[in-house]
Amino acid sequence: MPHDVISTCPVCSNELAVTRLHCRSCGTTLEGDFSVGRFGRLNRDQVVLLESFLRSRGNLRDMERELSISYPTVRSRVEALIRALGFGPRADGDTVEDAGGEAPATRQEVLERLARHEISADAAATAIRALGRNR
């Protein structure tokens, strides 16, 4: 049974690159430097959230019941997932929020969330830039 590919280095936590692809059917092998793609970079919790989102056809109330978490937490996690997929902040100027719905207050909090893989590097950079603008 094949295993899911990991996308983060277990030693330094940087993104891994795929360097070889092989077709079991015809034996073709490709070598190069390939990205795992935006979905491959999601952590397990983000994949669970995405699957719930798809099962519920985007209905956050259904996700709230399925995941047994509050509506604000579902909303916050969906926003973080959107950013993790590289779609950036919403046009209304939302910032990265934690599970309680509050924006991180310090650069250190943003970096800690990044280290825990709760947010993507792009989301962390956006949040740090926003913190700089608010000072």
Short mmCIF file of C-alpha atoms in Angstrom, two decimals:
data_model
loop_
_atom_site.label_atom_id
_atom_site.label_comp_id
_atom_site.label_asym_id
_atom_site.label_seq_id
_atom_site.Cartn_x
_atom_site.Cartn_y
_atom_site.Cartn_z
CA MET A 1 0.00 0.00 0.00
CA PRO A 2 1.54 3.35 -1.01
CA HIS A 3 2.14 5.99 1.64
CA ASP A 4 1.33 9.67 1.35
CA VAL A 5 4.34 11.71 0.30
CA ILE A 6 5.66 14.07 2.93
CA SER A 7 6.39 17.62 1.88
CA THR A 8 8.34 18.92 4.87
CA CYS A 9 11.87 17.90 5.80
CA PRO A 10 11.86 15.99 9.10
CA VAL A 11 15.27 17.50 9.96
CA CYS A 12 14.98 21.22 9.19
CA SER A 13 11.23 21.63 8.38
CA ASN A 14 11.88 23.22 4.96
CA GLU A 15 9.89 22.15 1.91
CA LEU A 16 11.05 18.96 0.22
CA ALA A 17 11.42 18.71 -3.57
CA VAL A 18 10.39 15.69 -5.59
CA THR A 19 13.30 14.68 -7.81
CA ARG A 20 12.09 11.50 -9.49
CA LEU A 21 8.76 10.32 -10.87
CA HIS A 22 8.14 6.80 -12.14
CA CYS A 23 5.24 5.21 -14.06
CA ARG A 24 4.61 1.65 -12.86
CA SER A 25 2.63 0.90 -16.01
CA CYS A 26 5.12 1.72 -18.78
CA GLY A 27 8.34 2.15 -16.81
CA THR A 28 8.91 5.78 -17.80
CA THR A 29 11.01 7.70 -15.29
CA LEU A 30 11.32 11.48 -15.08
CA GLU A 31 14.07 13.15 -13.10
CA GLY A 32 14.20 16.82 -12.23
CA ASP A 33 13.12 19.25 -9.55
CA PHE A 34 9.35 19.07 -9.03
CA SER A 35 7.12 20.70 -6.45
CA VAL A 36 4.68 18.60 -4.47
CA GLY A 37 2.01 21.13 -5.46
CA ARG A 38 -0.16 23.28 -3.27
CA PHE A 39 -2.27 20.40 -1.96
CA GLY A 40 0.79 18.31 -1.13
CA ARG A 41 2.04 21.06 1.18
CA LEU A 42 -1.02 20.83 3.44
CA ASN A 43 -0.59 19.21 6.84
CA ARG A 44 -2.88 16.39 7.95
CA ASP A 45 -5.27 18.71 9.85
CA GLN A 46 -5.61 20.97 6.80
CA VAL A 47 -6.40 17.95 4.60
CA VAL A 48 -9.10 16.84 7.07
CA LEU A 49 -10.56 20.35 6.98
CA LEU A 50 -10.49 20.44 3.17
CA GLU A 51 -12.19 17.04 2.97
CA SER A 52 -14.88 18.23 5.39
CA PHE A 53 -15.32 21.40 3.32
CA LEU A 54 -15.84 19.34 0.17
CA ARG A 55 -18.18 16.83 1.86
CA SER A 56 -20.30 19.69 3.22
CA ARG A 57 -20.15 21.50 -0.14
CA GLY A 58 -18.76 24.55 1.66
CA ASN A 59 -21.47 24.74 4.32
CA LEU A 60 -19.57 25.92 7.41
CA ARG A 61 -22.43 25.00 9.76
CA ASP A 62 -22.25 21.38 8.54
CA MET A 63 -18.47 21.47 9.05
CA GLU A 64 -19.01 22.81 12.57
CA ARG A 65 -21.16 19.77 13.41
CA GLU A 66 -18.92 17.26 11.62
CA LEU A 67 -15.68 18.50 13.19
CA SER A 68 -17.23 19.31 16.61
CA ILE A 69 -15.70 22.80 16.67
CA SER A 70 -17.27 26.23 16.91
CA TYR A 71 -18.38 28.20 13.88
CA PRO A 72 -15.73 30.94 14.43
CA THR A 73 -13.06 28.23 14.62
CA VAL A 74 -14.28 26.63 11.38
CA ARG A 75 -14.27 30.03 9.68
CA SER A 76 -10.80 30.87 10.97
CA ARG A 77 -9.39 27.50 9.89
CA VAL A 78 -10.96 27.79 6.44
CA GLU A 79 -9.38 31.24 6.05
CA ALA A 80 -6.00 29.80 7.12
CA LEU A 81 -6.47 26.93 4.65
CA ILE A 82 -7.19 29.37 1.85
CA ARG A 83 -3.95 31.18 2.64
CA ALA A 84 -2.01 27.92 2.95
CA LEU A 85 -3.15 27.06 -0.57
CA GLY A 86 -1.61 30.32 -1.74
CA PHE A 87 -4.75 32.31 -2.43
CA GLY A 88 -3.65 35.16 -0.16
CA PRO A 89 -5.61 37.44 2.11
CA ARG A 90 -9.16 38.41 1.31
CA ALA A 91 -9.77 41.78 -0.27
CA ASP A 92 -11.34 43.12 2.94
CA GLY A 93 -7.92 43.09 4.63
CA ASP A 94 -8.35 40.06 6.90
CA THR A 95 -5.29 39.07 8.87
CA VAL A 96 -4.20 35.61 9.93
CA GLU A 97 -6.43 34.57 12.83
CA ASP A 98 -6.00 31.96 15.49
CA ALA A 99 -8.66 29.45 16.53
CA GLY A 100 -10.23 32.04 18.82
CA GLY A 101 -10.68 34.47 15.96
CA GLU A 102 -8.04 36.95 17.13
CA ALA A 103 -5.15 38.21 15.05
CA PRO A 104 -1.67 37.38 16.39
CA ALA A 105 -0.38 40.31 18.44
CA THR A 106 3.36 39.80 18.00
CA ARG A 107 5.91 38.67 15.47
CA GLN A 108 6.86 35.88 17.88
CA GLU A 109 3.29 34.50 17.90
CA VAL A 110 3.27 34.42 14.10
CA LEU A 111 6.62 32.61 14.03
CA GLU A 112 5.42 30.10 16.63
CA ARG A 113 2.31 29.35 14.55
CA LEU A 114 4.53 28.91 11.49
CA ALA A 115 6.79 26.50 13.43
CA ARG A 116 3.71 24.46 14.44
CA HIS A 117 2.64 24.39 10.75
CA GLU A 118 -0.64 26.13 11.60
CA ILE A 119 -0.01 28.72 8.89
CA SER A 120 2.00 28.77 5.68
CA ALA A 121 5.17 30.77 5.15
CA ASP A 122 3.23 33.14 2.88
CA ALA A 123 0.55 33.67 5.56
CA ALA A 124 3.26 34.29 8.18
CA ALA A 125 5.01 36.83 5.94
CA THR A 126 1.69 38.60 5.30
CA ALA A 127 0.91 38.69 9.03
CA ILE A 128 4.36 40.04 9.92
CA ARG A 129 4.07 42.75 7.25
CA ALA A 130 0.63 43.66 8.61
CA LEU A 131 2.04 43.90 12.13
CA GLY A 132 4.70 46.31 10.83
CA ARG A 133 2.04 48.52 9.22
CA ASN A 134 0.02 48.66 12.46
CA ARG A 135 2.89 50.10 14.54
#
